[in-house]
Short mmCIF file of N, CA and C in Angstrom, two decimals:
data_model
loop_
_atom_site.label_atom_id
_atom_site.label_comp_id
_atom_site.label_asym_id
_atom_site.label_seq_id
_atom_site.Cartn_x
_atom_site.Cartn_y
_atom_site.Cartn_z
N UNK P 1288 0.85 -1.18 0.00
CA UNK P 1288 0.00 0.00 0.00
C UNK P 1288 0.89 1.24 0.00
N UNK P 1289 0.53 2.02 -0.58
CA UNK P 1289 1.22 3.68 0.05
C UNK P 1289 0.64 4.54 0.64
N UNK P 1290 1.70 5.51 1.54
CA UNK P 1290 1.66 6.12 2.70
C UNK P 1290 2.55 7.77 2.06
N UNK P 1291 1.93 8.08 2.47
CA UNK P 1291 1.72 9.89 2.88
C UNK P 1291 2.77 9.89 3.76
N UNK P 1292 4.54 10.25 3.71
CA UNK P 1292 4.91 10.51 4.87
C UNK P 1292 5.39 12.33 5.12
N UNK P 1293 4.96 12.99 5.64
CA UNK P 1293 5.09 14.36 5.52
C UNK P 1293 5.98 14.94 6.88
N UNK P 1294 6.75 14.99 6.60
CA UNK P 1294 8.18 15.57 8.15
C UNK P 1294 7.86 17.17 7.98
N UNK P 1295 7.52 17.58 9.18
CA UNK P 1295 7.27 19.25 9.40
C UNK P 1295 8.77 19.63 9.99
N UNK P 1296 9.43 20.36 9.66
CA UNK P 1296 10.71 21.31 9.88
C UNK P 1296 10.52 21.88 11.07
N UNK P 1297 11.37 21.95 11.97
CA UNK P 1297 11.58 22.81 12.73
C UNK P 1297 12.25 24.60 12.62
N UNK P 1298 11.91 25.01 13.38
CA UNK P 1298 12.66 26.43 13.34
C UNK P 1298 14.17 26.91 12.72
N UNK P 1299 14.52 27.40 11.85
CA UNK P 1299 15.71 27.63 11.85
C UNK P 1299 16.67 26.81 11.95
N UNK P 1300 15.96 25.25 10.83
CA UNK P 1300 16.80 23.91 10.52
C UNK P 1300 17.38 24.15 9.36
N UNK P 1301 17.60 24.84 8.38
CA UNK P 1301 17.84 25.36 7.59
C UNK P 1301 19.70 24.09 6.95
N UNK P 1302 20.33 25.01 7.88
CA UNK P 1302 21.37 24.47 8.00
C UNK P 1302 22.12 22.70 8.12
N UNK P 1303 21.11 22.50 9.23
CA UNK P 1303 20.54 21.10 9.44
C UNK P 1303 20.33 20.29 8.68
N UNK P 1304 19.42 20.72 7.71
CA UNK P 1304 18.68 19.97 6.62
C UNK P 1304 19.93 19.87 5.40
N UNK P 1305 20.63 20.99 5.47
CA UNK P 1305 22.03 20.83 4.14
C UNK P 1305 22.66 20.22 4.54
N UNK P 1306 22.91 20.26 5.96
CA UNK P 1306 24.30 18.73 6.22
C UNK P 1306 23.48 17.51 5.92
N UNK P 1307 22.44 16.90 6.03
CA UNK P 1307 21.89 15.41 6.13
C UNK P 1307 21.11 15.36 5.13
N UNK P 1308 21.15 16.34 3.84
CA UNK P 1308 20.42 16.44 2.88
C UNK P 1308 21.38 14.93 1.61
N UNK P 1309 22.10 14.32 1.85
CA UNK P 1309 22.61 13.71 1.30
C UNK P 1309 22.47 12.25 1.57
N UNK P 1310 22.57 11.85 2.64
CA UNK P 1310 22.06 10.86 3.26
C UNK P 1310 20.36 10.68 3.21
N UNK P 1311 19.70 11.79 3.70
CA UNK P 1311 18.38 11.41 3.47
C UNK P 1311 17.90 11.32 1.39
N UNK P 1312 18.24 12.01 0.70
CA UNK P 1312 18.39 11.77 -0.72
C UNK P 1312 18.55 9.97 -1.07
N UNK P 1313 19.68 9.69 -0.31
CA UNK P 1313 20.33 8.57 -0.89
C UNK P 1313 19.08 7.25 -0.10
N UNK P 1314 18.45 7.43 0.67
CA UNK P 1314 17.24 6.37 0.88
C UNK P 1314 16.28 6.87 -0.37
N UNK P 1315 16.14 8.16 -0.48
CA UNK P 1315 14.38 8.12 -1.45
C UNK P 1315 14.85 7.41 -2.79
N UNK P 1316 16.53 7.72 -3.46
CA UNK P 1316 17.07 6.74 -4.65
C UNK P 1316 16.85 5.04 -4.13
N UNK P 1317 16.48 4.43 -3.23
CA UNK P 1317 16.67 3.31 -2.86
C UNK P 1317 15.04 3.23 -3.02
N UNK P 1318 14.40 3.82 -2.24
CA UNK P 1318 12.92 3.77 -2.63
C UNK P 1318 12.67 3.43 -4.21
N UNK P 1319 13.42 4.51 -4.95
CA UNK P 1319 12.68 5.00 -6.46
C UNK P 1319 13.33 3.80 -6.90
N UNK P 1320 14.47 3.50 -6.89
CA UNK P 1320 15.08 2.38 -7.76
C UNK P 1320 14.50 0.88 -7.60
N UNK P 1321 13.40 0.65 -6.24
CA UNK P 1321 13.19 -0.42 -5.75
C UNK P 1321 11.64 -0.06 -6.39
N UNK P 1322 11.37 0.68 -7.07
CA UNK P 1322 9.89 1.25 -7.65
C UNK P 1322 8.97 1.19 -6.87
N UNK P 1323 9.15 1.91 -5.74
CA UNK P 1323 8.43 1.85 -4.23
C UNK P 1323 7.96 3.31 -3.94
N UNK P 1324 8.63 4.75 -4.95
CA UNK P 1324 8.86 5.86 -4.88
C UNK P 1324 7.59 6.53 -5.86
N UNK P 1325 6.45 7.14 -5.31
CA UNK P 1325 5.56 7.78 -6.21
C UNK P 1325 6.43 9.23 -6.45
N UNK P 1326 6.45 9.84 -5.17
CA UNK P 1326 7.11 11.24 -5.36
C UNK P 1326 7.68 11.86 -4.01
N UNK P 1327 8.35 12.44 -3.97
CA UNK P 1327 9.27 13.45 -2.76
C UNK P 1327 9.55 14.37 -3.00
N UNK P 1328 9.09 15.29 -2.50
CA UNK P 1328 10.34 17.02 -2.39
C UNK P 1328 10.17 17.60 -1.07
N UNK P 1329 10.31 18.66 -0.92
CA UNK P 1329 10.48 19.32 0.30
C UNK P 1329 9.43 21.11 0.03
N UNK P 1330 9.17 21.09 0.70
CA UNK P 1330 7.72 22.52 0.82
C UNK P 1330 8.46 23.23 1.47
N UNK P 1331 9.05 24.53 0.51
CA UNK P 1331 9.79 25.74 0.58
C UNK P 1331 8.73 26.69 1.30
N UNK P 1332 9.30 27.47 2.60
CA UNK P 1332 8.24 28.04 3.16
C UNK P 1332 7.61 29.31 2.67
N UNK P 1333 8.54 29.85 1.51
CA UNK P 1333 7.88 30.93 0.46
C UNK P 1333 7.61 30.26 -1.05
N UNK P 1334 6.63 31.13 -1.21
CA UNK P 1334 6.02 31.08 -2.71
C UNK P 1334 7.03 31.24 -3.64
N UNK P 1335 8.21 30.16 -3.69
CA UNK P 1335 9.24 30.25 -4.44
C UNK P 1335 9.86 28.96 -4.72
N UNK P 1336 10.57 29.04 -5.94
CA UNK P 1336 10.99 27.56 -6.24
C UNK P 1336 12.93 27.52 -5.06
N UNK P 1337 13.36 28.86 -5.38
CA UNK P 1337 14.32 28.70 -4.56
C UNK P 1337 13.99 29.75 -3.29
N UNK P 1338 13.79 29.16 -1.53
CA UNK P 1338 12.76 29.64 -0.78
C UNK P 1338 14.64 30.77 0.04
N UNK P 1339 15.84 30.35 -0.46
CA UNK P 1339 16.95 31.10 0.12
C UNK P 1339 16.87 30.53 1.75
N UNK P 1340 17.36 31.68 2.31
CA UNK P 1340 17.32 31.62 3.74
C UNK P 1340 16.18 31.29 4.80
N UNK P 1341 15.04 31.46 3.84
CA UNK P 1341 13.82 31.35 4.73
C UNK P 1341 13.50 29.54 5.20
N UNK P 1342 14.29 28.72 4.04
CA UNK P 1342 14.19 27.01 4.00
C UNK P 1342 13.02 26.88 3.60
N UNK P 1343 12.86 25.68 4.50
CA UNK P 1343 11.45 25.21 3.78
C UNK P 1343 10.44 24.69 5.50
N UNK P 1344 9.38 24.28 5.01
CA UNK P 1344 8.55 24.19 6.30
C UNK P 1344 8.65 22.84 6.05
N UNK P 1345 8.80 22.20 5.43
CA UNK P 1345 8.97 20.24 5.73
C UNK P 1345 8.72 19.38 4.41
N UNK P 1346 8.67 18.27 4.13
CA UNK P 1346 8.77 17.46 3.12
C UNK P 1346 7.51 16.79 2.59
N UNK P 1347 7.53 16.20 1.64
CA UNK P 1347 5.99 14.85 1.65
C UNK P 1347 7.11 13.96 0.55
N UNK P 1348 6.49 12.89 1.25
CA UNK P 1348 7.32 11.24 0.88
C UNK P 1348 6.20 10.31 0.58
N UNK P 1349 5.69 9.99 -0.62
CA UNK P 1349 4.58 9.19 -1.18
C UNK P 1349 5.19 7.81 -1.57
N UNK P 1350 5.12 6.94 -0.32
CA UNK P 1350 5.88 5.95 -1.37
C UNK P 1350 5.89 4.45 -1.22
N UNK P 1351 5.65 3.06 -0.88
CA UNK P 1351 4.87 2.19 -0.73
C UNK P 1351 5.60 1.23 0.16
N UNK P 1352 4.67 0.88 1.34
CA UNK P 1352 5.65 -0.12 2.35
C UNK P 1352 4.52 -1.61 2.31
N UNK P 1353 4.85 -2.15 3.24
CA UNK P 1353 3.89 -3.29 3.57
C UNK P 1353 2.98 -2.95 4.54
N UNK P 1354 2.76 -2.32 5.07
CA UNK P 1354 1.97 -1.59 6.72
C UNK P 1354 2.65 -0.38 6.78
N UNK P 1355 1.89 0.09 7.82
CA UNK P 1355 1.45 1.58 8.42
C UNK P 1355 2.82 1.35 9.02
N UNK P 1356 2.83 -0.36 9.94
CA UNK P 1356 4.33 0.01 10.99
C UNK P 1356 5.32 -0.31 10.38
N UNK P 1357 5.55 -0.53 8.83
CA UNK P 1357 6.92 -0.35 8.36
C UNK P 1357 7.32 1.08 7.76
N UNK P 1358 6.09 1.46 7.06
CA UNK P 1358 6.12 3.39 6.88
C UNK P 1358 6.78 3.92 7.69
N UNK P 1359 6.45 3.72 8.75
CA UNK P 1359 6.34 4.86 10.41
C UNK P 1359 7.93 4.17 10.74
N UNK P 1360 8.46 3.20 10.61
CA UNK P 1360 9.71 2.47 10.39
C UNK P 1360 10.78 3.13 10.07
N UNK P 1361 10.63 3.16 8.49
CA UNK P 1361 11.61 3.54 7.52
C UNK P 1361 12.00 5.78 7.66
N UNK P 1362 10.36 6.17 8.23
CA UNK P 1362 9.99 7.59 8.41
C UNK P 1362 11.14 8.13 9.48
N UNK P 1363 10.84 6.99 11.24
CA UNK P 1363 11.41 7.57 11.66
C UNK P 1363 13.03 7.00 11.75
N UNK P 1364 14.01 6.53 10.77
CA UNK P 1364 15.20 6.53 10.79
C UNK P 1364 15.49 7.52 9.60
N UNK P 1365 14.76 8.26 9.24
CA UNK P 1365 15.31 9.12 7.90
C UNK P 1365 16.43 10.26 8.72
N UNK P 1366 17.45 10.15 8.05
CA UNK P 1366 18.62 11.26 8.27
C UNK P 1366 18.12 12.87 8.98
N UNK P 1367 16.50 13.12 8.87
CA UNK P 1367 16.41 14.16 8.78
C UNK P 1367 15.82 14.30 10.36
N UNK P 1368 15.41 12.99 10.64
CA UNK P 1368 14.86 12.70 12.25
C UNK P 1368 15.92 13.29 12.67
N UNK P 1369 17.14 12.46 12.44
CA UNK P 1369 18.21 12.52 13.18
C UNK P 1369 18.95 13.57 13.95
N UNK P 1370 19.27 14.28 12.43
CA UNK P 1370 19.54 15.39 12.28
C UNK P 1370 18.72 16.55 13.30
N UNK P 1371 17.63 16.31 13.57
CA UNK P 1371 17.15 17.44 14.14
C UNK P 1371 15.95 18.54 13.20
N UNK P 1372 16.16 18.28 12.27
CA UNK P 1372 15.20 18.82 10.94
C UNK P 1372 13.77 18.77 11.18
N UNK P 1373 13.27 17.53 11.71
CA UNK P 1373 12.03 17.49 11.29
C UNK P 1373 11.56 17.63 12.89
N UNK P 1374 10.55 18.54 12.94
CA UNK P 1374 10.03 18.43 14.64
C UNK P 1374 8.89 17.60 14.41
N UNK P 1375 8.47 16.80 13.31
CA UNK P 1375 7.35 15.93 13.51
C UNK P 1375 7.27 15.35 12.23
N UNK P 1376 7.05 13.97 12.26
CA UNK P 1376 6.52 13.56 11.42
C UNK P 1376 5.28 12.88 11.56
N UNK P 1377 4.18 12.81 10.17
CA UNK P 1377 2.77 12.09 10.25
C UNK P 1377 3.05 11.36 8.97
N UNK P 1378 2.40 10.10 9.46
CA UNK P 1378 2.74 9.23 8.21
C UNK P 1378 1.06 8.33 8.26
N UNK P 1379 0.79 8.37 7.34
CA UNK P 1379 -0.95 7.68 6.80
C UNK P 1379 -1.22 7.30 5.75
N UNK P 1380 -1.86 6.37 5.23
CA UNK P 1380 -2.11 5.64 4.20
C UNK P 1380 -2.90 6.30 2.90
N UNK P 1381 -2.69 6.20 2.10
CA UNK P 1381 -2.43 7.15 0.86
C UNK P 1381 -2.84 6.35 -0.46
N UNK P 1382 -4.34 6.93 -1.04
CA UNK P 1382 -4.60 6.32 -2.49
C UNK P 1382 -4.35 6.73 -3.79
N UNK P 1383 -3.65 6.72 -4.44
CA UNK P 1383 -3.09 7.37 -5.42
C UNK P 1383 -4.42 7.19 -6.34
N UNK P 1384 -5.20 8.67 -6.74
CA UNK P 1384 -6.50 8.17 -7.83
C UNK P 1384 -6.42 9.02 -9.34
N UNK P 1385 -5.08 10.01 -9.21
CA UNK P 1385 -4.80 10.66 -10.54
C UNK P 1385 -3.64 11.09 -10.79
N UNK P 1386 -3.10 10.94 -11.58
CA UNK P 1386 -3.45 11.04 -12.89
C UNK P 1386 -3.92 9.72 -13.30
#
């Protein structure tokens, strides 16, 4: 099934997120290559494609496990937990109905 995983940013992670931005990358290529990967980016907190200094307010990770408790699994070892980046993540089951 797939799952909705959406990590909300913390304050002034900015920095945070560029050191472990490489490591967390290198799981969603493991996702996509394992064709498990609908889509990922990260939600810039301005109406901009490049958001600068302001970062971003957090991510969405669409992408297919066996259960809710392997989602919530794979969610919370992402580089970005780690790191300090994300002050929350919600992860929920997700029907892909378009395109």
């Amino acid at each position: 099934m797939w799952y909705a995983i959406e990590g909300h940013d913390g304050e002034d992670v900015l920095a945070l997120r560029q050191q472990a931005r490489a490591q967390h990358l290198a799981r969603l290529v493991e996702l996509r290559d394992a064709g498990r990967l609908l889509l990922a980016g990260p939600c810039p907190r301005t109406d901009a494609e490049d958001p600068g200094p302001a970062g971003f307010s957090g991510s969405i990770v669409i992408a297919e496990f066996a259960s809710l408790e392997q989602a919530r699994l794979w969610a919370d070892a992402d580089p970005y937990v780690a790191a300090g980046v994300y002050a929350r993540v919600d992860v929920r089951p997700f029907r892909p109905v378009l395109p």
